[in-house]
Amino acid sequence: MSALTSNRNTRERDPRLRRYAILAGEIIYAGGLAALNGSTGKLEMASDKAGLIVVGRAEEYVDNTGDGLYATARTGCFLFANSTAHAITAANIGAACYVEDDNTVSSNAGTNSIIAGYVFDVDSSGVWVEIAPRVK
């Protein structure tokens, strides 16, 4: 390909919004933490399960019990529940927080240290978590 000599309509994709194939048998719930399974490369709901990589907030409900479906996840800053066992406080702002389940984040790394994102803020409603695209 050579350098441009006239205007070009360059195609664009929104890097905050991405579709992923869903793990067979998985149900995706809108609003929950969504993660890629490191061994299959497919989307599932986040948990403290080895090999998961949080990629964003699930944007829709999808029942993939029949397999072959896709779901969308969005990166950004979202409000999740704060752990009662290992609560996140203002002292954690800027630090990584960890997946307790698909709706709850914790200051404790749990068994598998699955990072949900970074603590943006904490208030009486929960924890604001910044989830950015993962760079290896």
mmCIF file of N, CA and C in Angstrom:
data_model
loop_
_atom_site.group_PDB
_atom_site.id
_atom_site.type_symbol
_atom_site.label_atom_id
_atom_site.label_comp_id
_atom_site.label_asym_id
_atom_site.label_seq_id
_atom_site.Cartn_x
_atom_site.Cartn_y
_atom_site.Cartn_z
ATOM 1 N N MET A 1 0.832 -1.168 0.000
ATOM 2 C CA MET A 1 0.000 0.000 0.000
ATOM 3 C C MET A 1 0.882 1.237 0.000
ATOM 4 N N SER A 2 0.472 2.258 -0.682
ATOM 5 C CA SER A 2 1.273 3.475 -0.765
ATOM 6 C C SER A 2 0.637 4.599 0.047
ATOM 7 N N ALA A 3 1.372 5.678 0.199
ATOM 8 C CA ALA A 3 0.896 6.833 0.956
ATOM 9 C C ALA A 3 -0.332 7.440 0.277
ATOM 10 N N LEU A 4 -1.182 8.076 1.058
ATOM 11 C CA LEU A 4 -2.388 8.700 0.516
ATOM 12 C C LEU A 4 -2.047 9.866 -0.410
ATOM 13 N N THR A 5 -2.855 10.001 -1.439
ATOM 14 C CA THR A 5 -2.755 11.155 -2.332
ATOM 15 C C THR A 5 -4.094 11.881 -2.385
ATOM 16 N N SER A 6 -5.072 11.380 -1.619
ATOM 17 C CA SER A 6 -6.379 12.023 -1.502
ATOM 18 C C SER A 6 -7.011 11.582 -0.179
ATOM 19 N N ASN A 7 -8.140 12.190 0.163
ATOM 20 C CA ASN A 7 -8.824 11.847 1.412
ATOM 21 C C ASN A 7 -9.244 10.384 1.424
ATOM 22 N N ARG A 8 -9.322 9.832 2.601
ATOM 23 C CA ARG A 8 -9.704 8.433 2.768
ATOM 24 C C ARG A 8 -10.734 8.333 3.883
ATOM 25 N N ASN A 9 -11.782 7.573 3.682
ATOM 26 C CA ASN A 9 -12.770 7.311 4.717
ATOM 27 C C ASN A 9 -12.291 6.100 5.514
ATOM 28 N N THR A 10 -11.519 6.355 6.574
ATOM 29 C CA THR A 10 -10.931 5.289 7.382
ATOM 30 C C THR A 10 -11.979 4.718 8.326
ATOM 31 N N ARG A 11 -12.173 3.423 8.250
ATOM 32 C CA ARG A 11 -13.159 2.752 9.105
ATOM 33 C C ARG A 11 -12.746 2.819 10.568
ATOM 34 N N GLU A 12 -13.728 2.773 11.447
ATOM 35 C CA GLU A 12 -13.481 2.922 12.878
ATOM 36 C C GLU A 12 -14.299 1.913 13.676
ATOM 37 N N ARG A 13 -13.734 1.471 14.801
ATOM 38 C CA ARG A 13 -14.458 0.651 15.771
ATOM 39 C C ARG A 13 -14.315 1.302 17.140
ATOM 40 N N ASP A 14 -15.351 1.164 17.969
ATOM 41 C CA ASP A 14 -15.310 1.701 19.322
ATOM 42 C C ASP A 14 -14.516 0.728 20.202
ATOM 43 N N PRO A 15 -13.339 1.115 20.697
ATOM 44 C CA PRO A 15 -12.528 0.179 21.475
ATOM 45 C C PRO A 15 -13.111 -0.136 22.850
ATOM 46 N N ARG A 16 -14.132 0.609 23.286
ATOM 47 C CA ARG A 16 -14.750 0.345 24.583
ATOM 48 C C ARG A 16 -15.797 -0.754 24.504
ATOM 49 N N LEU A 17 -16.231 -1.094 23.301
ATOM 50 C CA LEU A 17 -17.322 -2.044 23.116
ATOM 51 C C LEU A 17 -16.853 -3.170 22.207
ATOM 52 N N ARG A 18 -16.963 -4.416 22.694
ATOM 53 C CA ARG A 18 -16.460 -5.539 21.900
ATOM 54 C C ARG A 18 -17.340 -6.769 22.089
ATOM 55 N N ARG A 19 -17.528 -7.506 21.001
ATOM 56 C CA ARG A 19 -18.309 -8.751 21.043
ATOM 57 C C ARG A 19 -17.372 -9.939 21.195
ATOM 58 N N TYR A 20 -17.810 -10.890 22.013
ATOM 59 C CA TYR A 20 -17.028 -12.084 22.280
ATOM 60 C C TYR A 20 -17.906 -13.320 22.128
ATOM 61 N N ALA A 21 -17.321 -14.400 21.654
ATOM 62 C CA ALA A 21 -18.009 -15.690 21.665
ATOM 63 C C ALA A 21 -18.156 -16.100 23.129
ATOM 64 N N ILE A 22 -19.270 -16.740 23.462
ATOM 65 C CA ILE A 22 -19.549 -17.127 24.844
ATOM 66 C C ILE A 22 -19.191 -18.593 25.055
ATOM 67 N N LEU A 23 -18.654 -18.891 26.236
ATOM 68 C CA LEU A 23 -18.350 -20.251 26.632
ATOM 69 C C LEU A 23 -19.632 -21.092 26.571
ATOM 70 N N ALA A 24 -19.551 -22.279 26.014
ATOM 71 C CA ALA A 24 -20.720 -23.156 25.891
ATOM 72 C C ALA A 24 -21.355 -23.392 27.259
ATOM 73 N N GLY A 25 -22.677 -23.289 27.307
ATOM 74 C CA GLY A 25 -23.423 -23.534 28.528
ATOM 75 C C GLY A 25 -23.495 -22.348 29.475
ATOM 76 N N GLU A 26 -22.836 -21.261 29.149
ATOM 77 C CA GLU A 26 -22.766 -20.092 30.037
ATOM 78 C C GLU A 26 -23.975 -19.179 29.837
ATOM 79 N N ILE A 27 -24.421 -18.575 30.913
ATOM 80 C CA ILE A 27 -25.441 -17.532 30.851
ATOM 81 C C ILE A 27 -24.760 -16.230 31.236
ATOM 82 N N ILE A 28 -24.900 -15.231 30.386
ATOM 83 C CA ILE A 28 -24.321 -13.910 30.615
ATOM 84 C C ILE A 28 -25.428 -12.999 31.125
ATOM 85 N N TYR A 29 -25.176 -12.318 32.229
ATOM 86 C CA TYR A 29 -26.159 -11.398 32.805
ATOM 87 C C TYR A 29 -25.724 -9.959 32.569
ATOM 88 N N ALA A 30 -26.609 -9.155 32.003
ATOM 89 C CA ALA A 30 -26.319 -7.741 31.753
ATOM 90 C C ALA A 30 -25.935 -7.050 33.049
ATOM 91 N N GLY A 31 -24.896 -6.246 32.996
ATOM 92 C CA GLY A 31 -24.465 -5.473 34.146
ATOM 93 C C GLY A 31 -23.412 -6.137 35.003
ATOM 94 N N GLY A 32 -23.134 -7.418 34.772
ATOM 95 C CA GLY A 32 -22.144 -8.129 35.576
ATOM 96 C C GLY A 32 -20.746 -8.022 34.999
ATOM 97 N N LEU A 33 -19.775 -8.353 35.824
ATOM 98 C CA LEU A 33 -18.390 -8.409 35.365
ATOM 99 C C LEU A 33 -18.235 -9.576 34.399
ATOM 100 N N ALA A 34 -17.699 -9.302 33.224
ATOM 101 C CA ALA A 34 -17.506 -10.325 32.200
ATOM 102 C C ALA A 34 -16.012 -10.582 32.031
ATOM 103 N N ALA A 35 -15.662 -11.859 31.827
ATOM 104 C CA ALA A 35 -14.248 -12.236 31.732
ATOM 105 C C ALA A 35 -14.023 -13.213 30.601
ATOM 106 N N LEU A 36 -12.834 -13.158 30.029
ATOM 107 C CA LEU A 36 -12.424 -14.147 29.039
ATOM 108 C C LEU A 36 -11.769 -15.315 29.755
ATOM 109 N N ASN A 37 -12.112 -16.496 29.319
ATOM 110 C CA ASN A 37 -11.481 -17.711 29.811
ATOM 111 C C ASN A 37 -10.155 -17.836 29.079
ATOM 112 N N GLY A 38 -9.052 -17.837 29.817
ATOM 113 C CA GLY A 38 -7.728 -17.860 29.211
ATOM 114 C C GLY A 38 -7.423 -19.087 28.373
ATOM 115 N N SER A 39 -8.073 -20.209 28.634
ATOM 116 C CA SER A 39 -7.790 -21.412 27.856
ATOM 117 C C SER A 39 -8.685 -21.552 26.631
ATOM 118 N N THR A 40 -9.908 -20.994 26.678
ATOM 119 C CA THR A 40 -10.814 -21.118 25.534
ATOM 120 C C THR A 40 -10.934 -19.830 24.719
ATOM 121 N N GLY A 41 -10.594 -18.691 25.335
ATOM 122 C CA GLY A 41 -10.763 -17.401 24.665
ATOM 123 C C GLY A 41 -12.221 -16.979 24.566
ATOM 124 N N LYS A 42 -13.101 -17.608 25.356
ATOM 125 C CA LYS A 42 -14.529 -17.300 25.307
ATOM 126 C C LYS A 42 -14.980 -16.582 26.569
ATOM 127 N N LEU A 43 -16.064 -15.836 26.428
ATOM 128 C CA LEU A 43 -16.595 -15.012 27.500
ATOM 129 C C LEU A 43 -17.403 -15.829 28.502
ATOM 130 N N GLU A 44 -17.263 -15.478 29.770
ATOM 131 C CA GLU A 44 -18.095 -16.045 30.826
ATOM 132 C C GLU A 44 -18.226 -14.987 31.920
ATOM 133 N N MET A 45 -19.094 -15.229 32.881
ATOM 134 C CA MET A 45 -19.238 -14.300 33.988
ATOM 135 C C MET A 45 -18.016 -14.427 34.883
ATOM 136 N N ALA A 46 -17.533 -13.285 35.385
ATOM 137 C CA ALA A 46 -16.334 -13.265 36.207
ATOM 138 C C ALA A 46 -16.554 -13.978 37.534
ATOM 139 N N SER A 47 -15.504 -14.613 38.002
ATOM 140 C CA SER A 47 -15.486 -15.283 39.298
ATOM 141 C C SER A 47 -14.024 -15.421 39.703
ATOM 142 N N ASP A 48 -13.782 -15.979 40.868
ATOM 143 C CA ASP A 48 -12.414 -16.212 41.318
ATOM 144 C C ASP A 48 -11.942 -17.579 40.807
ATOM 145 N N LYS A 49 -12.003 -17.748 39.491
ATOM 146 C CA LYS A 49 -11.629 -18.989 38.824
ATOM 147 C C LYS A 49 -10.315 -18.763 38.079
ATOM 148 N N ALA A 50 -9.389 -19.675 38.195
ATOM 149 C CA ALA A 50 -8.078 -19.546 37.555
ATOM 150 C C ALA A 50 -8.207 -19.300 36.059
ATOM 151 N N GLY A 51 -7.358 -18.413 35.547
ATOM 152 C CA GLY A 51 -7.267 -18.193 34.112
ATOM 153 C C GLY A 51 -8.241 -17.188 33.523
ATOM 154 N N LEU A 52 -9.020 -16.509 34.360
ATOM 155 C CA LEU A 52 -9.967 -15.526 33.826
ATOM 156 C C LEU A 52 -9.318 -14.148 33.732
ATOM 157 N N ILE A 53 -9.729 -13.398 32.702
ATOM 158 C CA ILE A 53 -9.250 -12.036 32.481
ATOM 159 C C ILE A 53 -10.494 -11.154 32.306
ATOM 160 N N VAL A 54 -10.724 -10.249 33.249
ATOM 161 C CA VAL A 54 -11.895 -9.365 33.166
ATOM 162 C C VAL A 54 -11.727 -8.425 31.980
ATOM 163 N N VAL A 55 -12.772 -8.367 31.131
ATOM 164 C CA VAL A 55 -12.716 -7.530 29.935
ATOM 165 C C VAL A 55 -13.760 -6.416 29.934
ATOM 166 N N GLY A 56 -14.647 -6.395 30.924
ATOM 167 C CA GLY A 56 -15.618 -5.313 30.982
ATOM 168 C C GLY A 56 -16.910 -5.710 31.657
ATOM 169 N N ARG A 57 -17.919 -4.856 31.459
ATOM 170 C CA ARG A 57 -19.269 -5.089 31.957
ATOM 171 C C ARG A 57 -20.105 -5.697 30.841
ATOM 172 N N ALA A 58 -20.792 -6.784 31.125
ATOM 173 C CA ALA A 58 -21.665 -7.409 30.120
ATOM 174 C C ALA A 58 -22.792 -6.447 29.784
ATOM 175 N N GLU A 59 -23.079 -6.304 28.511
ATOM 176 C CA GLU A 59 -24.069 -5.340 28.054
ATOM 177 C C GLU A 59 -25.463 -5.914 27.840
ATOM 178 N N GLU A 60 -25.579 -7.245 27.807
ATOM 179 C CA GLU A 60 -26.899 -7.844 27.582
ATOM 180 C C GLU A 60 -26.965 -9.230 28.197
ATOM 181 N N TYR A 61 -28.189 -9.681 28.411
ATOM 182 C CA TYR A 61 -28.423 -11.042 28.885
ATOM 183 C C TYR A 61 -28.378 -11.973 27.686
ATOM 184 N N VAL A 62 -27.593 -13.054 27.793
ATOM 185 C CA VAL A 62 -27.538 -14.053 26.731
ATOM 186 C C VAL A 62 -27.468 -15.437 27.379
ATOM 187 N N ASP A 63 -28.389 -16.310 26.987
ATOM 188 C CA ASP A 63 -28.391 -17.694 27.460
ATOM 189 C C ASP A 63 -27.748 -18.546 26.375
ATOM 190 N N ASN A 64 -26.527 -19.000 26.613
ATOM 191 C CA ASN A 64 -25.766 -19.759 25.627
ATOM 192 C C ASN A 64 -25.781 -21.264 25.920
ATOM 193 N N THR A 65 -26.883 -21.765 26.480
ATOM 194 C CA THR A 65 -26.942 -23.202 26.765
ATOM 195 C C THR A 65 -26.926 -24.024 25.477
ATOM 196 N N GLY A 66 -27.337 -23.410 24.367
ATOM 197 C CA GLY A 66 -27.302 -24.107 23.080
ATOM 198 C C GLY A 66 -25.984 -23.934 22.353
ATOM 199 N N ASP A 67 -25.103 -23.046 22.809
ATOM 200 C CA ASP A 67 -23.782 -22.755 22.262
ATOM 201 C C ASP A 67 -23.869 -21.969 20.949
ATOM 202 N N GLY A 68 -22.770 -21.294 20.627
ATOM 203 C CA GLY A 68 -22.646 -20.574 19.362
ATOM 204 C C GLY A 68 -23.062 -19.111 19.406
ATOM 205 N N LEU A 69 -23.376 -18.576 20.587
ATOM 206 C CA LEU A 69 -23.829 -17.188 20.672
ATOM 207 C C LEU A 69 -22.698 -16.254 21.096
ATOM 208 N N TYR A 70 -22.968 -14.954 20.959
ATOM 209 C CA TYR A 70 -22.005 -13.907 21.295
ATOM 210 C C TYR A 70 -22.633 -12.931 22.278
ATOM 211 N N ALA A 71 -21.788 -12.235 23.040
ATOM 212 C CA ALA A 71 -22.238 -11.179 23.936
ATOM 213 C C ALA A 71 -21.261 -10.018 23.838
ATOM 214 N N THR A 72 -21.735 -8.851 24.230
ATOM 215 C CA THR A 72 -20.931 -7.641 24.172
ATOM 216 C C THR A 72 -20.507 -7.227 25.572
ATOM 217 N N ALA A 73 -19.255 -6.819 25.703
ATOM 218 C CA ALA A 73 -18.733 -6.282 26.961
ATOM 219 C C ALA A 73 -18.190 -4.887 26.686
ATOM 220 N N ARG A 74 -18.325 -4.016 27.681
ATOM 221 C CA ARG A 74 -17.880 -2.624 27.553
ATOM 222 C C ARG A 74 -16.864 -2.299 28.643
ATOM 223 N N THR A 75 -15.791 -1.619 28.266
ATOM 224 C CA THR A 75 -14.837 -1.116 29.245
ATOM 225 C C THR A 75 -15.309 0.260 29.698
ATOM 226 N N GLY A 76 -14.838 0.695 30.846
ATOM 227 C CA GLY A 76 -15.226 1.995 31.385
ATOM 228 C C GLY A 76 -15.155 1.976 32.899
ATOM 229 N N CYS A 77 -15.926 2.845 33.531
ATOM 230 C CA CYS A 77 -15.948 2.961 34.981
ATOM 231 C C CYS A 77 -17.360 2.629 35.459
ATOM 232 N N PHE A 78 -17.490 1.568 36.246
ATOM 233 C CA PHE A 78 -18.795 1.040 36.628
ATOM 234 C C PHE A 78 -18.881 0.815 38.131
ATOM 235 N N LEU A 79 -20.107 0.878 38.655
ATOM 236 C CA LEU A 79 -20.356 0.679 40.073
ATOM 237 C C LEU A 79 -20.694 -0.780 40.364
ATOM 238 N N PHE A 80 -19.925 -1.393 41.271
ATOM 239 C CA PHE A 80 -20.165 -2.768 41.698
ATOM 240 C C PHE A 80 -20.288 -2.800 43.218
ATOM 241 N N ALA A 81 -20.815 -3.904 43.718
ATOM 242 C CA ALA A 81 -20.977 -4.076 45.161
ATOM 243 C C ALA A 81 -19.610 -4.231 45.828
ATOM 244 N N ASN A 82 -19.529 -3.726 47.052
ATOM 245 C CA ASN A 82 -18.316 -3.841 47.849
ATOM 246 C C ASN A 82 -18.391 -5.111 48.692
ATOM 247 N N SER A 83 -17.302 -5.808 48.792
ATOM 248 C CA SER A 83 -17.235 -7.024 49.598
ATOM 249 C C SER A 83 -17.535 -6.712 51.059
ATOM 250 N N THR A 84 -18.289 -7.579 51.702
ATOM 251 C CA THR A 84 -18.505 -7.413 53.142
ATOM 252 C C THR A 84 -17.354 -8.033 53.919
ATOM 253 N N ALA A 85 -16.757 -9.082 53.400
ATOM 254 C CA ALA A 85 -15.652 -9.765 54.086
ATOM 255 C C ALA A 85 -14.332 -9.009 53.958
ATOM 256 N N HIS A 86 -14.101 -8.405 52.785
ATOM 257 C CA HIS A 86 -12.842 -7.698 52.517
ATOM 258 C C HIS A 86 -13.164 -6.380 51.826
ATOM 259 N N ALA A 87 -13.759 -5.470 52.577
ATOM 260 C CA ALA A 87 -14.253 -4.208 52.012
ATOM 261 C C ALA A 87 -13.136 -3.336 51.452
ATOM 262 N N ILE A 88 -13.474 -2.669 50.372
ATOM 263 C CA ILE A 88 -12.595 -1.681 49.759
ATOM 264 C C ILE A 88 -12.911 -0.339 50.410
ATOM 265 N N THR A 89 -11.859 0.433 50.716
ATOM 266 C CA THR A 89 -12.026 1.741 51.350
ATOM 267 C C THR A 89 -11.367 2.812 50.473
ATOM 268 N N ALA A 90 -11.494 4.055 50.899
ATOM 269 C CA ALA A 90 -10.870 5.159 50.170
ATOM 270 C C ALA A 90 -9.356 4.979 50.062
ATOM 271 N N ALA A 91 -8.768 4.267 51.002
ATOM 272 C CA ALA A 91 -7.321 4.009 50.957
ATOM 273 C C ALA A 91 -6.937 3.141 49.762
ATOM 274 N N ASN A 92 -7.911 2.450 49.156
ATOM 275 C CA ASN A 92 -7.651 1.578 48.005
ATOM 276 C C ASN A 92 -7.781 2.298 46.661
ATOM 277 N N ILE A 93 -8.188 3.558 46.668
ATOM 278 C CA ILE A 93 -8.352 4.282 45.397
ATOM 279 C C ILE A 93 -7.038 4.252 44.614
ATOM 280 N N GLY A 94 -7.136 3.858 43.358
ATOM 281 C CA GLY A 94 -5.968 3.739 42.482
ATOM 282 C C GLY A 94 -5.350 2.352 42.464
ATOM 283 N N ALA A 95 -5.725 1.523 43.422
ATOM 284 C CA ALA A 95 -5.168 0.165 43.507
ATOM 285 C C ALA A 95 -6.063 -0.827 42.773
ATOM 286 N N ALA A 96 -5.503 -1.971 42.467
ATOM 287 C CA ALA A 96 -6.291 -3.048 41.854
ATOM 288 C C ALA A 96 -7.315 -3.541 42.865
ATOM 289 N N CYS A 97 -8.468 -3.967 42.350
ATOM 290 C CA CYS A 97 -9.444 -4.669 43.177
ATOM 291 C C CYS A 97 -9.715 -5.996 42.490
ATOM 292 N N TYR A 98 -10.266 -6.920 43.238
ATOM 293 C CA TYR A 98 -10.342 -8.297 42.779
ATOM 294 C C TYR A 98 -11.782 -8.799 42.711
ATOM 295 N N VAL A 99 -12.001 -9.766 41.845
ATOM 296 C CA VAL A 99 -13.316 -10.356 41.652
ATOM 297 C C VAL A 99 -13.649 -11.254 42.834
ATOM 298 N N GLU A 100 -14.782 -10.976 43.476
ATOM 299 C CA GLU A 100 -15.324 -11.899 44.466
ATOM 300 C C GLU A 100 -16.391 -12.748 43.767
ATOM 301 N N ASP A 101 -17.231 -12.073 42.975
ATOM 302 C CA ASP A 101 -18.187 -12.739 42.077
ATOM 303 C C ASP A 101 -18.500 -11.746 40.966
ATOM 304 N N ASP A 102 -19.456 -12.046 40.103
ATOM 305 C CA ASP A 102 -19.701 -11.184 38.941
ATOM 306 C C ASP A 102 -20.343 -9.843 39.271
ATOM 307 N N ASN A 103 -20.648 -9.597 40.558
ATOM 308 C CA ASN A 103 -21.245 -8.336 40.973
ATOM 309 C C ASN A 103 -20.510 -7.699 42.151
ATOM 310 N N THR A 104 -19.493 -8.361 42.681
ATOM 311 C CA THR A 104 -18.836 -7.907 43.906
ATOM 312 C C THR A 104 -17.329 -7.863 43.735
ATOM 313 N N VAL A 105 -16.729 -6.752 44.216
ATOM 314 C CA VAL A 105 -15.276 -6.619 44.175
ATOM 315 C C VAL A 105 -14.735 -6.569 45.602
ATOM 316 N N SER A 106 -13.461 -6.925 45.737
ATOM 317 C CA SER A 106 -12.838 -7.122 47.042
ATOM 318 C C SER A 106 -11.438 -6.541 47.064
ATOM 319 N N SER A 107 -10.988 -6.202 48.271
ATOM 320 C CA SER A 107 -9.598 -5.771 48.438
ATOM 321 C C SER A 107 -8.667 -6.976 48.549
ATOM 322 N N ASN A 108 -9.253 -8.157 48.731
ATOM 323 C CA ASN A 108 -8.496 -9.394 48.894
ATOM 324 C C ASN A 108 -8.371 -10.118 47.555
ATOM 325 N N ALA A 109 -7.180 -10.585 47.239
ATOM 326 C CA ALA A 109 -6.928 -11.232 45.949
ATOM 327 C C ALA A 109 -7.611 -12.588 45.798
ATOM 328 N N GLY A 110 -8.158 -13.129 46.864
ATOM 329 C CA GLY A 110 -8.819 -14.424 46.766
ATOM 330 C C GLY A 110 -7.826 -15.526 46.424
ATOM 331 N N THR A 111 -8.316 -16.611 45.905
ATOM 332 C CA THR A 111 -7.476 -17.761 45.579
ATOM 333 C C THR A 111 -6.679 -17.550 44.306
ATOM 334 N N ASN A 112 -7.301 -16.921 43.288
ATOM 335 C CA ASN A 112 -6.675 -16.849 41.958
ATOM 336 C C ASN A 112 -6.271 -15.456 41.497
ATOM 337 N N SER A 113 -6.412 -14.454 42.350
ATOM 338 C CA SER A 113 -5.979 -13.073 42.053
ATOM 339 C C SER A 113 -6.538 -12.543 40.735
ATOM 340 N N ILE A 114 -7.852 -12.685 40.515
ATOM 341 C CA ILE A 114 -8.477 -12.185 39.290
ATOM 342 C C ILE A 114 -8.772 -10.698 39.472
ATOM 343 N N ILE A 115 -8.061 -9.861 38.753
ATOM 344 C CA ILE A 115 -8.223 -8.413 38.877
ATOM 345 C C ILE A 115 -9.494 -7.979 38.144
ATOM 346 N N ALA A 116 -10.369 -7.279 38.873
ATOM 347 C CA ALA A 116 -11.592 -6.739 38.274
ATOM 348 C C ALA A 116 -11.280 -5.450 37.524
ATOM 349 N N GLY A 117 -10.382 -4.669 38.084
ATOM 350 C CA GLY A 117 -10.005 -3.373 37.517
ATOM 351 C C GLY A 117 -9.308 -2.580 38.605
ATOM 352 N N TYR A 118 -9.408 -1.257 38.512
ATOM 353 C CA TYR A 118 -8.762 -0.384 39.479
ATOM 354 C C TYR A 118 -9.811 0.470 40.161
ATOM 355 N N VAL A 119 -9.648 0.667 41.464
ATOM 356 C CA VAL A 119 -10.613 1.419 42.252
ATOM 357 C C VAL A 119 -10.548 2.887 41.848
ATOM 358 N N PHE A 120 -11.661 3.396 41.327
ATOM 359 C CA PHE A 120 -11.764 4.799 40.951
ATOM 360 C C PHE A 120 -12.310 5.615 42.120
ATOM 361 N N ASP A 121 -13.287 5.042 42.833
ATOM 362 C CA ASP A 121 -13.891 5.730 43.973
ATOM 363 C C ASP A 121 -14.671 4.712 44.796
ATOM 364 N N VAL A 122 -14.975 5.090 46.016
ATOM 365 C CA VAL A 122 -15.787 4.279 46.919
ATOM 366 C C VAL A 122 -16.796 5.199 47.556
ATOM 367 N N ASP A 123 -18.062 4.790 47.557
ATOM 368 C CA ASP A 123 -19.081 5.569 48.242
ATOM 369 C C ASP A 123 -20.100 4.633 48.879
ATOM 370 N N SER A 124 -21.164 5.179 49.423
ATOM 371 C CA SER A 124 -22.145 4.354 50.126
ATOM 372 C C SER A 124 -22.883 3.397 49.197
ATOM 373 N N SER A 125 -22.808 3.629 47.887
ATOM 374 C CA SER A 125 -23.464 2.754 46.912
ATOM 375 C C SER A 125 -22.603 1.558 46.526
ATOM 376 N N GLY A 126 -21.293 1.658 46.729
ATOM 377 C CA GLY A 126 -20.400 0.574 46.347
ATOM 378 C C GLY A 126 -19.049 1.084 45.886
ATOM 379 N N VAL A 127 -18.457 0.354 44.959
ATOM 380 C CA VAL A 127 -17.111 0.661 44.458
ATOM 381 C C VAL A 127 -17.183 0.971 42.973
ATOM 382 N N TRP A 128 -16.640 2.122 42.606
ATOM 383 C CA TRP A 128 -16.524 2.483 41.190
ATOM 384 C C TRP A 128 -15.226 1.874 40.679
ATOM 385 N N VAL A 129 -15.361 0.984 39.707
ATOM 386 C CA VAL A 129 -14.213 0.225 39.199
ATOM 387 C C VAL A 129 -13.934 0.637 37.754
ATOM 388 N N GLU A 130 -12.698 1.018 37.494
ATOM 389 C CA GLU A 130 -12.284 1.339 36.129
ATOM 390 C C GLU A 130 -11.732 0.081 35.483
ATOM 391 N N ILE A 131 -12.390 -0.323 34.395
ATOM 392 C CA ILE A 131 -11.973 -1.514 33.652
ATOM 393 C C ILE A 131 -11.491 -1.034 32.299
ATOM 394 N N ALA A 132 -10.224 -1.251 32.011
ATOM 395 C CA ALA A 132 -9.616 -0.798 30.762
ATOM 396 C C ALA A 132 -9.303 -2.010 29.891
ATOM 397 N N PRO A 133 -9.159 -1.789 28.576
ATOM 398 C CA PRO A 133 -8.741 -2.897 27.720
ATOM 399 C C PRO A 133 -7.401 -3.458 28.217
ATOM 400 N N ARG A 134 -7.285 -4.750 28.200
ATOM 401 C CA ARG A 134 -6.069 -5.402 28.706
ATOM 402 C C ARG A 134 -4.966 -5.330 27.658
ATOM 403 N N VAL A 135 -3.778 -4.966 28.122
ATOM 404 C CA VAL A 135 -2.590 -4.936 27.270
ATOM 405 C C VAL A 135 -1.623 -5.967 27.824
ATOM 406 N N LYS A 136 -1.187 -6.887 26.972
ATOM 407 C CA LYS A 136 -0.262 -7.925 27.439
ATOM 408 C C LYS A 136 1.160 -7.444 27.359
#
